[in-house]
mmCIF file of N, CA, C and O in Angstrom:
data_model
loop_
_atom_site.group_PDB
_atom_site.id
_atom_site.type_symbol
_atom_site.label_atom_id
_atom_site.label_comp_id
_atom_site.label_asym_id
_atom_site.label_seq_id
_atom_site.Cartn_x
_atom_site.Cartn_y
_atom_site.Cartn_z
ATOM 1 N N CYS A 1 23.018 -10.060 -18.549
ATOM 2 C CA CYS A 1 21.711 -9.482 -18.851
ATOM 3 C C CYS A 1 21.139 -8.735 -17.635
ATOM 4 O O CYS A 1 20.515 -7.717 -17.785
ATOM 5 N N VAL A 2 21.388 -9.260 -16.442
ATOM 6 C CA VAL A 2 20.808 -8.662 -15.250
ATOM 7 C C VAL A 2 21.462 -7.317 -14.934
ATOM 8 O O VAL A 2 20.792 -6.372 -14.540
ATOM 9 N N GLY A 3 22.767 -7.207 -15.123
ATOM 10 C CA GLY A 3 23.475 -5.955 -14.836
ATOM 11 C C GLY A 3 22.930 -4.781 -15.628
ATOM 12 O O GLY A 3 22.566 -3.749 -15.044
ATOM 13 N N PRO A 4 22.848 -4.895 -16.966
ATOM 14 C CA PRO A 4 22.274 -3.792 -17.752
ATOM 15 C C PRO A 4 20.806 -3.519 -17.413
ATOM 16 O O PRO A 4 20.359 -2.381 -17.433
ATOM 17 N N LEU A 5 20.081 -4.578 -17.069
ATOM 18 C CA LEU A 5 18.673 -4.411 -16.710
ATOM 19 C C LEU A 5 18.549 -3.639 -15.397
ATOM 20 O O LEU A 5 17.709 -2.745 -15.271
ATOM 21 N N ARG A 6 19.405 -3.952 -14.440
ATOM 22 C CA ARG A 6 19.399 -3.204 -13.175
ATOM 23 C C ARG A 6 19.680 -1.730 -13.413
ATOM 24 O O ARG A 6 19.047 -0.864 -12.832
ATOM 25 N N GLN A 7 20.643 -1.456 -14.280
ATOM 26 C CA GLN A 7 20.979 -0.060 -14.583
ATOM 27 C C GLN A 7 19.810 0.640 -15.257
ATOM 28 O O GLN A 7 19.520 1.799 -14.974
ATOM 29 N N ARG A 8 19.110 -0.084 -16.135
ATOM 30 C CA ARG A 8 17.937 0.498 -16.807
ATOM 31 C C ARG A 8 16.852 0.828 -15.783
ATOM 32 O O ARG A 8 16.230 1.887 -15.843
ATOM 33 N N PHE A 9 16.635 -0.084 -14.824
ATOM 34 C CA PHE A 9 15.643 0.177 -13.775
ATOM 35 C C PHE A 9 16.041 1.399 -12.956
ATOM 36 O O PHE A 9 15.207 2.243 -12.636
ATOM 37 N N LYS A 10 17.320 1.499 -12.601
ATOM 38 C CA LYS A 10 17.784 2.658 -11.839
ATOM 39 C C LYS A 10 17.509 3.950 -12.594
ATOM 40 O O LYS A 10 17.026 4.927 -12.031
ATOM 41 N N THR A 11 17.814 3.956 -13.881
ATOM 42 C CA THR A 11 17.592 5.144 -14.708
ATOM 43 C C THR A 11 16.115 5.519 -14.731
ATOM 44 O O THR A 11 15.760 6.693 -14.589
ATOM 45 N N LEU A 12 15.249 4.525 -14.914
ATOM 46 C CA LEU A 12 13.806 4.789 -14.949
ATOM 47 C C LEU A 12 13.293 5.288 -13.600
ATOM 48 O O LEU A 12 12.441 6.163 -13.538
ATOM 49 N N LEU A 13 13.815 4.740 -12.511
ATOM 50 C CA LEU A 13 13.374 5.156 -11.177
ATOM 51 C C LEU A 13 13.835 6.561 -10.831
ATOM 52 O O LEU A 13 13.138 7.298 -10.136
ATOM 53 N N VAL A 14 15.009 6.948 -11.315
ATOM 54 C CA VAL A 14 15.479 8.316 -11.081
ATOM 55 C C VAL A 14 14.607 9.297 -11.865
ATOM 56 O O VAL A 14 14.234 10.350 -11.359
ATOM 57 N N ALA A 15 14.248 8.921 -13.084
ATOM 58 C CA ALA A 15 13.423 9.796 -13.919
ATOM 59 C C ALA A 15 12.002 9.920 -13.384
ATOM 60 O O ALA A 15 11.401 10.985 -13.449
ATOM 61 N N GLN A 16 11.451 8.807 -12.866
ATOM 62 C CA GLN A 16 10.080 8.816 -12.345
ATOM 63 C C GLN A 16 10.027 7.928 -11.098
ATOM 64 O O GLN A 16 9.793 6.730 -11.192
ATOM 65 N N PRO A 17 10.234 8.499 -9.919
ATOM 66 C CA PRO A 17 10.299 7.708 -8.684
ATOM 67 C C PRO A 17 9.020 6.948 -8.332
ATOM 68 O O PRO A 17 9.070 5.950 -7.642
ATOM 69 N N ASP A 18 7.858 7.399 -8.815
ATOM 70 C CA ASP A 18 6.609 6.725 -8.465
ATOM 71 C C ASP A 18 6.136 5.754 -9.556
ATOM 72 O O ASP A 18 4.981 5.376 -9.596
ATOM 73 N N VAL A 19 7.044 5.317 -10.395
ATOM 74 C CA VAL A 19 6.702 4.391 -11.468
ATOM 75 C C VAL A 19 6.265 3.050 -10.856
ATOM 76 O O VAL A 19 6.760 2.629 -9.815
ATOM 77 N N THR A 20 5.304 2.394 -11.481
ATOM 78 C CA THR A 20 4.810 1.112 -10.980
ATOM 79 C C THR A 20 5.621 -0.033 -11.578
ATOM 80 O O THR A 20 6.363 0.145 -12.553
ATOM 81 N N LEU A 21 5.465 -1.211 -10.997
ATOM 82 C CA LEU A 21 6.170 -2.389 -11.508
ATOM 83 C C LEU A 21 5.716 -2.711 -12.934
ATOM 84 O O LEU A 21 6.528 -3.095 -13.771
ATOM 85 N N VAL A 22 4.439 -2.545 -13.202
ATOM 86 C CA VAL A 22 3.922 -2.798 -14.549
ATOM 87 C C VAL A 22 4.558 -1.833 -15.556
ATOM 88 O O VAL A 22 4.971 -2.229 -16.645
ATOM 89 N N GLU A 23 4.659 -0.572 -15.163
ATOM 90 C CA GLU A 23 5.276 0.421 -16.049
ATOM 91 C C GLU A 23 6.752 0.108 -16.277
ATOM 92 O O GLU A 23 7.250 0.246 -17.395
ATOM 93 N N LEU A 24 7.447 -0.333 -15.238
ATOM 94 C CA LEU A 24 8.848 -0.717 -15.412
ATOM 95 C C LEU A 24 8.977 -1.872 -16.398
ATOM 96 O O LEU A 24 9.845 -1.868 -17.267
ATOM 97 N N ARG A 25 8.113 -2.861 -16.241
ATOM 98 C CA ARG A 25 8.155 -4.007 -17.160
ATOM 99 C C ARG A 25 7.867 -3.570 -18.592
ATOM 100 O O ARG A 25 8.565 -3.961 -19.530
ATOM 101 N N ASP A 26 6.856 -2.723 -18.765
ATOM 102 C CA ASP A 26 6.490 -2.275 -20.108
ATOM 103 C C ASP A 26 7.585 -1.422 -20.745
ATOM 104 O O ASP A 26 7.862 -1.543 -21.936
ATOM 105 N N ARG A 27 8.213 -0.569 -19.958
ATOM 106 C CA ARG A 27 9.232 0.338 -20.504
ATOM 107 C C ARG A 27 10.531 -0.380 -20.835
ATOM 108 O O ARG A 27 11.258 0.052 -21.723
ATOM 109 N N THR A 28 10.836 -1.444 -20.120
ATOM 110 C CA THR A 28 12.057 -2.186 -20.432
ATOM 111 C C THR A 28 11.823 -3.216 -21.526
ATOM 112 O O THR A 28 12.761 -3.620 -22.200
ATOM 113 N N GLY A 29 10.578 -3.639 -21.683
ATOM 114 C CA GLY A 29 10.265 -4.629 -22.708
ATOM 115 C C GLY A 29 10.708 -6.033 -22.348
ATOM 116 O O GLY A 29 10.763 -6.908 -23.205
ATOM 117 N N VAL A 30 11.040 -6.268 -21.096
ATOM 118 C CA VAL A 30 11.497 -7.582 -20.660
ATOM 119 C C VAL A 30 10.290 -8.418 -20.256
ATOM 120 O O VAL A 30 9.499 -8.002 -19.413
ATOM 121 N N PRO A 31 10.134 -9.608 -20.857
ATOM 122 C CA PRO A 31 9.004 -10.461 -20.493
ATOM 123 C C PRO A 31 9.295 -11.216 -19.195
ATOM 124 O O PRO A 31 9.853 -12.311 -19.205
ATOM 125 N N CYS A 32 8.943 -10.619 -18.074
ATOM 126 C CA CYS A 32 9.166 -11.272 -16.785
ATOM 127 C C CYS A 32 8.006 -10.939 -15.851
ATOM 128 O O CYS A 32 7.188 -10.077 -16.141
ATOM 129 N N THR A 33 7.985 -11.622 -14.730
ATOM 130 C CA THR A 33 6.900 -11.400 -13.772
ATOM 131 C C THR A 33 7.162 -10.143 -12.952
ATOM 132 O O THR A 33 8.297 -9.679 -12.851
ATOM 133 N N LEU A 34 6.095 -9.628 -12.366
ATOM 134 C CA LEU A 34 6.237 -8.466 -11.492
ATOM 135 C C LEU A 34 7.038 -8.824 -10.243
ATOM 136 O O LEU A 34 7.768 -7.997 -9.708
ATOM 137 N N ALA A 35 6.938 -10.079 -9.810
ATOM 138 C CA ALA A 35 7.712 -10.522 -8.649
ATOM 139 C C ALA A 35 9.201 -10.459 -8.947
ATOM 140 O O ALA A 35 9.999 -10.076 -8.088
ATOM 141 N N ALA A 36 9.593 -10.823 -10.167
ATOM 142 C CA ALA A 36 11.010 -10.771 -10.546
ATOM 143 C C ALA A 36 11.518 -9.328 -10.535
ATOM 144 O O ALA A 36 12.625 -9.053 -10.063
ATOM 145 N N ILE A 37 10.693 -8.416 -11.023
ATOM 146 C CA ILE A 37 11.080 -7.000 -11.009
ATOM 147 C C ILE A 37 11.173 -6.513 -9.570
ATOM 148 O O ILE A 37 12.103 -5.796 -9.204
ATOM 149 N N GLY A 38 10.234 -6.929 -8.738
ATOM 150 C CA GLY A 38 10.265 -6.556 -7.334
ATOM 151 C C GLY A 38 11.525 -7.047 -6.642
ATOM 152 O O GLY A 38 12.125 -6.334 -5.834
ATOM 153 N N LYS A 39 11.973 -8.259 -6.975
ATOM 154 C CA LYS A 39 13.207 -8.797 -6.383
ATOM 155 C C LYS A 39 14.425 -7.992 -6.813
ATOM 156 O O LYS A 39 15.321 -7.729 -6.016
ATOM 157 N N ILE A 40 14.455 -7.616 -8.083
ATOM 158 C CA ILE A 40 15.575 -6.807 -8.579
ATOM 159 C C ILE A 40 15.613 -5.473 -7.844
ATOM 160 O O ILE A 40 16.671 -5.016 -7.401
ATOM 161 N N LEU A 41 14.449 -4.838 -7.697
ATOM 162 C CA LEU A 41 14.393 -3.554 -6.997
ATOM 163 C C LEU A 41 14.798 -3.704 -5.541
ATOM 164 O O LEU A 41 15.490 -2.850 -4.991
ATOM 165 N N HIS A 42 14.388 -4.805 -4.932
ATOM 166 C CA HIS A 42 14.752 -5.048 -3.535
ATOM 167 C C HIS A 42 16.274 -5.181 -3.397
ATOM 168 O O HIS A 42 16.874 -4.636 -2.484
ATOM 169 N N ARG A 43 16.879 -5.897 -4.328
ATOM 170 C CA ARG A 43 18.339 -6.053 -4.307
ATOM 171 C C ARG A 43 19.060 -4.737 -4.553
ATOM 172 O O ARG A 43 20.190 -4.550 -4.118
ATOM 173 N N LEU A 44 18.412 -3.845 -5.277
ATOM 174 C CA LEU A 44 18.995 -2.522 -5.519
ATOM 175 C C LEU A 44 18.822 -1.590 -4.316
ATOM 176 O O LEU A 44 19.340 -0.487 -4.310
ATOM 177 N N GLY A 45 18.053 -2.038 -3.331
ATOM 178 C CA GLY A 45 17.858 -1.225 -2.134
ATOM 179 C C GLY A 45 16.581 -0.419 -2.121
ATOM 180 O O GLY A 45 16.360 0.380 -1.222
ATOM 181 N N TYR A 46 15.723 -0.621 -3.108
ATOM 182 C CA TYR A 46 14.450 0.095 -3.142
ATOM 183 C C TYR A 46 13.424 -0.669 -2.334
ATOM 184 O O TYR A 46 13.278 -1.880 -2.469
ATOM 185 N N ARG A 47 12.703 0.039 -1.481
ATOM 186 C CA ARG A 47 11.657 -0.555 -0.672
ATOM 187 C C ARG A 47 10.366 0.174 -0.994
ATOM 188 O O ARG A 47 10.295 1.393 -0.897
ATOM 189 N N ARG A 48 9.378 -0.581 -1.371
ATOM 190 C CA ARG A 48 8.070 0.008 -1.680
ATOM 191 C C ARG A 48 7.133 -0.228 -0.523
ATOM 192 O O ARG A 48 6.962 -1.358 -0.084
ATOM 193 N N LYS A 49 6.543 0.818 -0.021
ATOM 194 C CA LYS A 49 5.555 0.702 1.032
ATOM 195 C C LYS A 49 4.299 1.430 0.589
ATOM 196 O O LYS A 49 4.374 2.468 -0.050
ATOM 197 N N LYS A 50 3.184 0.866 0.959
ATOM 198 C CA LYS A 50 1.929 1.540 0.669
ATOM 199 C C LYS A 50 1.824 2.782 1.527
ATOM 200 O O LYS A 50 2.154 2.775 2.700
ATOM 201 N N LYS A 51 1.339 3.826 0.926
ATOM 202 C CA LYS A 51 1.121 5.058 1.673
ATOM 203 C C LYS A 51 -0.298 5.045 2.222
ATOM 204 O O LYS A 51 -1.243 4.718 1.523
ATOM 205 N N THR A 52 -0.419 5.392 3.465
ATOM 206 C CA THR A 52 -1.752 5.523 4.035
ATOM 207 C C THR A 52 -2.146 6.990 3.972
ATOM 208 O O THR A 52 -1.374 7.867 4.334
ATOM 209 N N LEU A 53 -3.319 7.212 3.479
ATOM 210 C CA LEU A 53 -3.793 8.580 3.324
ATOM 211 C C LEU A 53 -4.628 8.975 4.533
ATOM 212 O O LEU A 53 -5.395 8.181 5.062
ATOM 213 N N GLN A 54 -4.460 10.181 4.957
ATOM 214 C CA GLN A 54 -5.249 10.710 6.065
ATOM 215 C C GLN A 54 -5.712 12.103 5.666
ATOM 216 O O GLN A 54 -4.906 12.934 5.250
ATOM 217 N N ALA A 55 -6.989 12.323 5.802
ATOM 218 C CA ALA A 55 -7.539 13.625 5.458
ATOM 219 C C ALA A 55 -6.995 14.685 6.407
ATOM 220 O O ALA A 55 -6.923 14.469 7.613
ATOM 221 N N SER A 56 -6.631 15.820 5.867
ATOM 222 C CA SER A 56 -6.081 16.893 6.703
ATOM 223 C C SER A 56 -7.137 17.456 7.655
ATOM 224 O O SER A 56 -6.796 18.018 8.690
ATOM 225 N N GLU A 57 -8.416 17.257 7.318
ATOM 226 C CA GLU A 57 -9.482 17.750 8.166
ATOM 227 C C GLU A 57 -9.498 17.057 9.531
ATOM 228 O O GLU A 57 -10.016 17.595 10.507
ATOM 229 N N GLN A 58 -8.949 15.862 9.622
ATOM 230 C CA GLN A 58 -8.956 15.129 10.884
ATOM 231 C C GLN A 58 -8.178 15.856 11.968
ATOM 232 O O GLN A 58 -8.438 15.668 13.147
ATOM 233 N N ASP A 59 -7.222 16.662 11.576
ATOM 234 C CA ASP A 59 -6.374 17.357 12.543
ATOM 235 C C ASP A 59 -6.902 18.733 12.947
ATOM 236 O O ASP A 59 -6.373 19.347 13.865
ATOM 237 N N ARG A 60 -7.928 19.209 12.253
ATOM 238 C CA ARG A 60 -8.450 20.538 12.574
ATOM 239 C C ARG A 60 -9.216 20.509 13.890
ATOM 240 O O ARG A 60 -9.967 19.568 14.164
ATOM 241 N N PRO A 61 -9.054 21.544 14.720
ATOM 242 C CA PRO A 61 -9.765 21.585 16.013
ATOM 243 C C PRO A 61 -11.283 21.526 15.863
ATOM 244 O O PRO A 61 -11.961 20.894 16.672
ATOM 245 N N ASP A 62 -11.840 22.169 14.823
ATOM 246 C CA ASP A 62 -13.297 22.190 14.671
ATOM 247 C C ASP A 62 -13.876 20.834 14.266
ATOM 248 O O ASP A 62 -15.076 20.616 14.372
ATOM 249 N N SER A 63 -13.052 19.917 13.831
ATOM 250 C CA SER A 63 -13.561 18.608 13.444
ATOM 251 C C SER A 63 -13.274 17.519 14.472
ATOM 252 O O SER A 63 -13.750 16.400 14.338
ATOM 253 N N GLN A 64 -12.529 17.836 15.518
ATOM 254 C CA GLN A 64 -12.165 16.841 16.516
ATOM 255 C C GLN A 64 -13.382 16.304 17.282
ATOM 256 O O GLN A 64 -13.538 15.097 17.412
ATOM 257 N N GLN A 65 -14.218 17.189 17.784
ATOM 258 C CA GLN A 65 -15.374 16.759 18.577
ATOM 259 C C GLN A 65 -16.367 15.942 17.738
ATOM 260 O O GLN A 65 -16.767 14.860 18.162
ATOM 261 N N PRO A 66 -16.780 16.402 16.557
ATOM 262 C CA PRO A 66 -17.690 15.571 15.751
ATOM 263 C C PRO A 66 -17.081 14.217 15.386
ATOM 264 O O PRO A 66 -17.778 13.208 15.352
ATOM 265 N N ARG A 67 -15.793 14.197 15.168
ATOM 266 C CA ARG A 67 -15.126 12.940 14.830
ATOM 267 C C ARG A 67 -15.168 11.965 16.011
ATOM 268 O O ARG A 67 -15.437 10.777 15.830
ATOM 269 N N ARG A 68 -14.922 12.477 17.216
ATOM 270 C CA ARG A 68 -14.979 11.615 18.403
ATOM 271 C C ARG A 68 -16.391 11.062 18.611
ATOM 272 O O ARG A 68 -16.569 9.898 18.945
ATOM 273 N N ARG A 69 -17.397 11.925 18.410
ATOM 274 C CA ARG A 69 -18.797 11.469 18.564
ATOM 275 C C ARG A 69 -19.127 10.393 17.536
ATOM 276 O O ARG A 69 -19.853 9.453 17.814
ATOM 277 N N TRP A 70 -18.606 10.531 16.343
ATOM 278 C CA TRP A 70 -18.882 9.577 15.281
ATOM 279 C C TRP A 70 -18.150 8.254 15.530
ATOM 280 O O TRP A 70 -18.700 7.179 15.308
ATOM 281 N N LEU A 71 -16.911 8.316 16.014
ATOM 282 C CA LEU A 71 -16.124 7.106 16.230
ATOM 283 C C LEU A 71 -16.532 6.337 17.484
ATOM 284 O O LEU A 71 -16.404 5.119 17.531
ATOM 285 N N SER A 72 -16.994 7.007 18.505
ATOM 286 C CA SER A 72 -17.271 6.378 19.790
ATOM 287 C C SER A 72 -18.185 5.157 19.697
ATOM 288 O O SER A 72 -17.841 4.093 20.205
ATOM 289 N N PRO A 73 -19.350 5.230 19.058
ATOM 290 C CA PRO A 73 -20.199 4.036 18.981
ATOM 291 C C PRO A 73 -19.577 2.931 18.138
ATOM 292 O O PRO A 73 -19.790 1.753 18.390
ATOM 293 N N GLN A 74 -18.786 3.282 17.160
ATOM 294 C CA GLN A 74 -18.182 2.277 16.293
ATOM 295 C C GLN A 74 -17.142 1.449 17.034
ATOM 296 O O GLN A 74 -16.993 0.263 16.777
ATOM 297 N N VAL A 75 -16.438 2.074 17.941
ATOM 298 C CA VAL A 75 -15.438 1.355 18.718
ATOM 299 C C VAL A 75 -16.103 0.255 19.537
ATOM 300 O O VAL A 75 -15.583 -0.841 19.670
ATOM 301 N N ARG A 76 -17.277 0.530 20.062
ATOM 302 C CA ARG A 76 -17.984 -0.472 20.861
ATOM 303 C C ARG A 76 -18.583 -1.572 20.003
ATOM 304 O O ARG A 76 -18.690 -2.703 20.421
ATOM 305 N N ILE A 77 -18.985 -1.278 18.785
ATOM 306 C CA ILE A 77 -19.649 -2.259 17.926
ATOM 307 C C ILE A 77 -18.646 -3.149 17.200
ATOM 308 O O ILE A 77 -18.860 -4.334 17.068
ATOM 309 N N ALA A 78 -17.548 -2.606 16.757
ATOM 310 C CA ALA A 78 -16.621 -3.317 15.881
ATOM 311 C C ALA A 78 -16.154 -4.678 16.399
ATOM 312 O O ALA A 78 -16.198 -5.653 15.658
ATOM 313 N N PRO A 79 -15.727 -4.848 17.662
ATOM 314 C CA PRO A 79 -15.256 -6.164 18.089
ATOM 315 C C PRO A 79 -16.345 -7.232 18.027
ATOM 316 O O PRO A 79 -16.111 -8.347 17.610
ATOM 317 N N THR A 80 -17.562 -6.887 18.407
ATOM 318 C CA THR A 80 -18.662 -7.844 18.378
ATOM 319 C C THR A 80 -18.992 -8.224 16.952
ATOM 320 O O THR A 80 -19.152 -9.403 16.635
ATOM 321 N N LEU A 81 -19.095 -7.266 16.100
ATOM 322 C CA LEU A 81 -19.420 -7.521 14.704
ATOM 323 C C LEU A 81 -18.324 -8.338 14.057
ATOM 324 O O LEU A 81 -18.594 -9.304 13.352
ATOM 325 N N GLY A 82 -17.086 -7.993 14.321
ATOM 326 C CA GLY A 82 -15.967 -8.713 13.716
ATOM 327 C C GLY A 82 -15.939 -10.168 14.111
ATOM 328 O O GLY A 82 -15.758 -11.048 13.283
ATOM 329 N N SER A 83 -16.161 -10.470 15.386
ATOM 330 C CA SER A 83 -16.110 -11.870 15.828
ATOM 331 C C SER A 83 -17.274 -12.665 15.264
ATOM 332 O O SER A 83 -17.127 -13.825 14.915
ATOM 333 N N SER A 84 -18.464 -12.059 15.146
ATOM 334 C CA SER A 84 -19.592 -12.797 14.594
ATOM 335 C C SER A 84 -19.408 -13.031 13.104
ATOM 336 O O SER A 84 -19.823 -14.057 12.583
ATOM 337 N N LEU A 85 -18.780 -12.111 12.418
ATOM 338 C CA LEU A 85 -18.502 -12.331 10.997
ATOM 339 C C LEU A 85 -17.486 -13.444 10.808
ATOM 340 O O LEU A 85 -17.603 -14.261 9.902
ATOM 341 N N ILE A 86 -16.501 -13.503 11.678
ATOM 342 C CA ILE A 86 -15.498 -14.563 11.591
ATOM 343 C C ILE A 86 -16.159 -15.918 11.855
ATOM 344 O O ILE A 86 -15.936 -16.878 11.133
ATOM 345 N N LYS A 87 -17.010 -15.979 12.889
ATOM 346 C CA LYS A 87 -17.685 -17.241 13.209
ATOM 347 C C LYS A 87 -18.618 -17.681 12.087
ATOM 348 O O LYS A 87 -18.744 -18.845 11.799
ATOM 349 N N ALA A 88 -19.278 -16.728 11.450
ATOM 350 C CA ALA A 88 -20.221 -17.073 10.384
ATOM 351 C C ALA A 88 -19.511 -17.652 9.178
ATOM 352 O O ALA A 88 -20.064 -18.466 8.450
ATOM 353 N N GLY A 89 -18.266 -17.280 8.982
ATOM 354 C CA GLY A 89 -17.552 -17.759 7.806
ATOM 355 C C GLY A 89 -16.779 -19.043 8.015
ATOM 356 O O GLY A 89 -16.197 -19.581 7.097
ATOM 357 N N THR A 90 -16.786 -19.590 9.231
ATOM 358 C CA THR A 90 -16.024 -20.824 9.501
ATOM 359 C C THR A 90 -16.928 -22.026 9.482
ATOM 360 O O THR A 90 -18.119 -21.958 9.797
ATOM 361 N N LYS A 91 -16.364 -23.148 9.115
ATOM 362 C CA LYS A 91 -17.115 -24.408 9.100
ATOM 363 C C LYS A 91 -16.373 -25.408 9.988
ATOM 364 O O LYS A 91 -15.158 -25.469 9.980
ATOM 365 N N ARG A 92 -17.131 -26.173 10.718
ATOM 366 C CA ARG A 92 -16.531 -27.233 11.515
ATOM 367 C C ARG A 92 -16.836 -28.561 10.865
ATOM 368 O O ARG A 92 -17.916 -28.780 10.347
ATOM 369 N N ARG A 93 -15.887 -29.447 10.936
ATOM 370 C CA ARG A 93 -16.096 -30.779 10.346
ATOM 371 C C ARG A 93 -16.205 -31.810 11.419
ATOM 372 O O ARG A 93 -15.727 -31.767 12.459
#
């Protein structure tokens, strides 16, 4: 059962490389978990990584200076804010 299912997944991935695990499950009609499909894909050599998006405007020369001015105060605030948020959410017994 696994061999034909692997081949079906390969066929679907070639036809639509950005197909989701849910779509793969729905298109094959196999009642299994998304983790099981992920394991099959991993064994087939497929690796899924999240793509990080970056606005193209960040690289433009005219936006570099305003971006630095905007980020500068945040760099100084973030560590303090982060540690106080962590402390506020912890409980000691």
